[in-house]
């Protein structure tokens, strides 16, 4: 666990409980997310090595095994590309009809849902908020605040990640700041 980036005592508690467990950590940089952001000119002016979010995952059973659960801790840096806030890539589950819990730990954001008909809706993510993501629903978290947004996740070990359609078609809504106000632009 990279203790240097842990921002709050609550985060520390969660991270501490992962100590000694087999944790797999990954970082997504701007360079991994070119297709995600709308403003290509603003994107090209930014440092591609800027981290957008980092994830620590605890996989107690083998990937794809049914019956188990996985646990994730995600931290999204504050930042924007043009007016658009930093966010996760977002995904459906490969095993489509599997659900997930997200919960807010620190910071402030929006959890964006999108079903297979591209209908979108959102829930506010704050410290202590709990979110149920039903099956067949893509999910993405957006950091709308000025500090790190940290959230927990728990999902079935046979859910899998399907990034394909989101990479190709994106979500049907974007969250941006315009004239100091947060707005959701729908397709
Ligand atoms: C949560 C979980 C993980 C996911 C991570 C980042 O921790 O949903 O499964 O990988 O968020 O989200 P994404 O995979 O969409 O980049
Ligand atoms: Zn998921």
GROMACS .gro file of C-alpha atoms and ligand atoms in nm:
model
  204
    1UNK     CA    1   0.000   0.000   0.000
    2UNK     CA    2   0.137   0.341  -0.098
    3UNK     CA    3   0.085   0.519   0.231
    4UNK     CA    4   0.216   0.849   0.095
    5UNK     CA    5  -0.098   0.914  -0.104
    6UNK     CA    6  -0.347   0.821   0.165
    7UNK     CA    7  -0.534   1.141   0.240
    8UNK     CA    8  -0.744   1.091   0.552
    9UNK     CA    9  -0.760   0.887   0.869
   10UNK     CA   10  -1.067   0.706   0.733
   11UNK     CA   11  -0.882   0.612   0.418
   12UNK     CA   12  -0.593   0.498   0.632
   13UNK     CA   13  -0.821   0.266   0.830
   14UNK     CA   14  -0.955   0.102   0.514
   15UNK     CA   15  -0.611   0.077   0.360
   16UNK     CA   16  -0.465  -0.058   0.682
   17UNK     CA   17  -0.708  -0.348   0.679
   18UNK     CA   18  -0.573  -0.443   0.341
   19UNK     CA   19  -0.219  -0.464   0.478
   20UNK     CA   20  -0.083  -0.817   0.456
   21UNK     CA   21  -0.344  -0.911   0.197
   22UNK     CA   22  -0.257  -0.963  -0.164
   23UNK     CA   23  -0.343  -0.624  -0.305
   24UNK     CA   24  -0.306  -0.540  -0.673
   25UNK     CA   25  -0.259  -0.171  -0.742
   26UNK     CA   26  -0.298   0.013  -1.068
   27UNK     CA   27  -0.287   0.374  -1.182
   28UNK     CA   28  -0.467   0.525  -1.479
   29UNK     CA   29  -0.285   0.821  -1.632
   30UNK     CA   30  -0.425   1.080  -1.871
   31UNK     CA   31  -0.239   0.894  -2.147
   32UNK     CA   32  -0.462   0.590  -2.080
   33UNK     CA   33  -0.776   0.798  -2.116
   34UNK     CA   34  -0.747   0.997  -2.435
   35UNK     CA   35  -1.073   0.862  -2.578
   36UNK     CA   36  -1.266   0.941  -2.263
   37UNK     CA   37  -1.252   1.320  -2.258
   38UNK     CA   38  -1.448   1.546  -2.490
   39UNK     CA   39  -1.209   1.842  -2.535
   40UNK     CA   40  -0.917   1.707  -2.741
   41UNK     CA   41  -0.742   2.047  -2.755
   42UNK     CA   42  -0.748   2.089  -2.376
   43UNK     CA   43  -0.636   1.725  -2.345
   44UNK     CA   44  -0.331   1.776  -2.565
   45UNK     CA   45  -0.215   2.068  -2.349
   46UNK     CA   46  -0.199   1.851  -2.034
   47UNK     CA   47   0.080   1.627  -1.906
   48UNK     CA   48   0.004   1.271  -2.026
   49UNK     CA   49   0.178   1.140  -1.713
   50UNK     CA   50  -0.077   1.309  -1.486
   51UNK     CA   51  -0.248   1.034  -1.279
   52UNK     CA   52  -0.628   1.043  -1.302
   53UNK     CA   53  -0.710   0.765  -1.055
   54UNK     CA   54  -0.557   0.473  -0.873
   55UNK     CA   55  -0.716   0.149  -0.763
   56UNK     CA   56  -0.615  -0.105  -0.498
   57UNK     CA   57  -0.794  -0.435  -0.542
   58UNK     CA   58  -0.817  -0.733  -0.311
   59UNK     CA   59  -0.896  -1.056  -0.495
   60UNK     CA   60  -0.940  -1.331  -0.233
   61UNK     CA   61  -1.040  -1.589  -0.497
   62UNK     CA   62  -0.942  -1.649  -0.858
   63UNK     CA   63  -1.081  -1.415  -1.121
   64UNK     CA   64  -1.400  -1.550  -1.274
   65UNK     CA   65  -1.467  -1.801  -0.996
   66UNK     CA   66  -1.834  -1.786  -0.900
   67UNK     CA   67  -1.942  -1.735  -0.540
   68UNK     CA   68  -1.659  -1.503  -0.430
   69UNK     CA   69  -1.639  -1.127  -0.385
   70UNK     CA   70  -1.377  -0.871  -0.485
   71UNK     CA   71  -1.297  -0.549  -0.305
   72UNK     CA   72  -1.164  -0.225  -0.451
   73UNK     CA   73  -1.048   0.108  -0.318
   74UNK     CA   74  -1.038   0.384  -0.580
   75UNK     CA   75  -0.897   0.736  -0.547
   76UNK     CA   76  -0.977   0.987  -0.821
   77UNK     CA   77  -0.755   1.294  -0.830
   78UNK     CA   78  -0.920   1.636  -0.854
   79UNK     CA   79  -0.883   1.785  -1.198
   80UNK     CA   80  -1.046   1.867  -1.528
   81UNK     CA   81  -0.985   1.836  -1.898
   82UNK     CA   82  -1.135   2.154  -2.039
   83UNK     CA   83  -1.445   2.178  -1.820
   84UNK     CA   84  -1.484   1.803  -1.782
   85UNK     CA   85  -1.402   1.649  -1.445
   86UNK     CA   86  -1.160   1.361  -1.392
   87UNK     CA   87  -1.346   1.030  -1.378
   88UNK     CA   88  -1.307   0.654  -1.401
   89UNK     CA   89  -1.324   0.484  -1.740
   90UNK     CA   90  -1.649   0.316  -1.648
   91UNK     CA   91  -1.764  -0.030  -1.751
   92UNK     CA   92  -2.042  -0.283  -1.780
   93UNK     CA   93  -1.980  -0.627  -1.632
   94UNK     CA   94  -1.887  -0.904  -1.876
   95UNK     CA   95  -2.123  -1.131  -1.689
   96UNK     CA   96  -2.393  -0.874  -1.762
   97UNK     CA   97  -2.645  -0.937  -1.490
   98UNK     CA   98  -2.410  -0.896  -1.194
   99UNK     CA   99  -2.444  -0.609  -0.950
  100UNK     CA  100  -2.196  -0.409  -0.738
  101UNK     CA  101  -2.186  -0.185  -0.433
  102UNK     CA  102  -1.999   0.146  -0.430
  103UNK     CA  103  -1.967   0.364  -0.122
  104UNK     CA  104  -1.819   0.707  -0.070
  105UNK     CA  105  -1.527   0.737   0.172
  106UNK     CA  106  -1.392   1.088   0.124
  107UNK     CA  107  -1.451   1.375  -0.113
  108UNK     CA  108  -1.742   1.450  -0.339
  109UNK     CA  109  -1.859   1.324  -0.673
  110UNK     CA  110  -2.123   1.173  -0.892
  111UNK     CA  111  -2.185   0.810  -0.973
  112UNK     CA  112  -2.319   0.789  -1.326
  113UNK     CA  113  -2.530   0.488  -1.428
  114UNK     CA  114  -2.624   0.392  -1.783
  115UNK     CA  115  -2.847   0.102  -1.883
  116UNK     CA  116  -2.834  -0.093  -2.210
  117UNK     CA  117  -3.080   0.150  -2.375
  118UNK     CA  118  -2.829   0.432  -2.292
  119UNK     CA  119  -3.063   0.585  -2.036
  120UNK     CA  120  -2.850   0.763  -1.773
  121UNK     CA  121  -2.905   0.871  -1.416
  122UNK     CA  122  -2.677   0.980  -1.134
  123UNK     CA  123  -2.636   0.962  -0.759
  124UNK     CA  124  -2.431   1.200  -0.548
  125UNK     CA  125  -2.133   1.037  -0.387
  126UNK     CA  126  -2.026   1.181  -0.053
  127UNK     CA  127  -1.852   1.053   0.259
  128UNK     CA  128  -2.063   0.759   0.379
  129UNK     CA  129  -2.301   0.737   0.080
  130UNK     CA  130  -2.394   0.384  -0.031
  131UNK     CA  131  -2.482   0.297  -0.391
  132UNK     CA  132  -2.627  -0.019  -0.540
  133UNK     CA  133  -2.538  -0.072  -0.905
  134UNK     CA  134  -2.782  -0.318  -1.062
  135UNK     CA  135  -2.685  -0.569  -1.329
  136UNK     CA  136  -2.677  -0.462  -1.695
  137UNK     CA  137  -2.580  -0.109  -1.590
  138UNK     CA  138  -2.257   0.071  -1.677
  139UNK     CA  139  -2.102   0.270  -1.391
  140UNK     CA  140  -1.855   0.555  -1.379
  141UNK     CA  141  -1.749   0.784  -1.093
  142UNK     CA  142  -1.670   1.152  -1.147
  143UNK     CA  143  -1.474   1.365  -0.901
  144UNK     CA  144  -1.667   1.693  -0.892
  145UNK     CA  145  -1.475   1.830  -0.593
  146UNK     CA  146  -1.141   1.998  -0.532
  147UNK     CA  147  -0.990   1.718  -0.322
  148UNK     CA  148  -0.924   1.349  -0.384
  149UNK     CA  149  -1.244   1.143  -0.412
  150UNK     CA  150  -1.209   0.801  -0.248
  151UNK     CA  151  -1.465   0.525  -0.274
  152UNK     CA  152  -1.498   0.157  -0.196
  153UNK     CA  153  -1.640  -0.113  -0.421
  154UNK     CA  154  -1.749  -0.474  -0.380
  155UNK     CA  155  -1.847  -0.695  -0.672
  156UNK     CA  156  -1.891  -1.066  -0.754
  157UNK     CA  157  -1.572  -1.248  -0.849
  158UNK     CA  158  -1.729  -1.371  -1.173
  159UNK     CA  159  -1.854  -1.027  -1.286
  160UNK     CA  160  -1.561  -0.931  -1.513
  161UNK     CA  161  -1.510  -0.590  -1.675
  162UNK     CA  162  -1.649  -0.501  -2.016
  163UNK     CA  163  -1.494  -0.171  -2.132
  164UNK     CA  164  -1.567  -0.221  -2.503
  165UNK     CA  165  -1.891  -0.033  -2.562
  166UNK     CA  166  -1.796   0.252  -2.327
  167UNK     CA  167  -1.464   0.292  -2.506
  168UNK     CA  168  -1.645   0.304  -2.839
  169UNK     CA  169  -1.963   0.494  -2.762
  170UNK     CA  170  -1.899   0.656  -2.424
  171UNK     CA  171  -2.171   0.738  -2.174
  172UNK     CA  172  -2.471   0.933  -2.300
  173UNK     CA  173  -2.403   1.212  -2.047
  174UNK     CA  174  -2.099   1.420  -1.952
  175UNK     CA  175  -2.039   1.613  -1.634
  176UNK     CA  176  -1.871   1.950  -1.679
  177UNK     CA  177  -1.821   2.277  -1.499
  178UNK     CA  178  -1.934   2.586  -1.686
  179UNK     CA  179  -1.923   2.938  -1.542
  180UNK     CA  180  -1.856   2.787  -1.197
  181UNK     CA  181  -2.164   2.560  -1.218
  182UNK     CA  182  -2.181   2.186  -1.251
  183UNK     CA  183  -2.388   2.079  -1.548
  184UNK     CA  184  -2.478   1.745  -1.700
  185UNK     CA  185  -2.476   1.745  -2.079
  186UNK     CA  186  -2.695   1.470  -2.220
  187UNK     CA  187  -2.649   1.331  -2.569
  188LIG     C1  188  -1.405   0.013  -0.858
  188LIG     C2  189  -1.449  -0.122  -0.911
  188LIG     C3  190  -1.338  -0.182  -0.995
  188LIG     C4  191  -1.297  -0.085  -1.104
  188LIG     C5  192  -1.254   0.048  -1.044
  188LIG     C6  193  -1.218   0.155  -1.148
  188LIG     O1  194  -1.303  -0.004  -0.765
  188LIG     O2  195  -1.564  -0.109  -0.990
  188LIG     O3  196  -1.387  -0.302  -1.052
  188LIG     O4  197  -1.195  -0.140  -1.184
  188LIG     O5  198  -1.362   0.098  -0.966
  188LIG     O6  199  -1.320   0.171  -1.242
  188LIG     P1  200  -1.297   0.135  -1.397
  188LIG     O7  201  -1.268  -0.011  -1.406
  188LIG     O8  202  -1.428   0.171  -1.460
  188LIG     O9  203  -1.184   0.217  -1.445
  189LIG    ZN1  204  -1.816  -0.281  -1.186
   0.00000   0.00000   0.00000
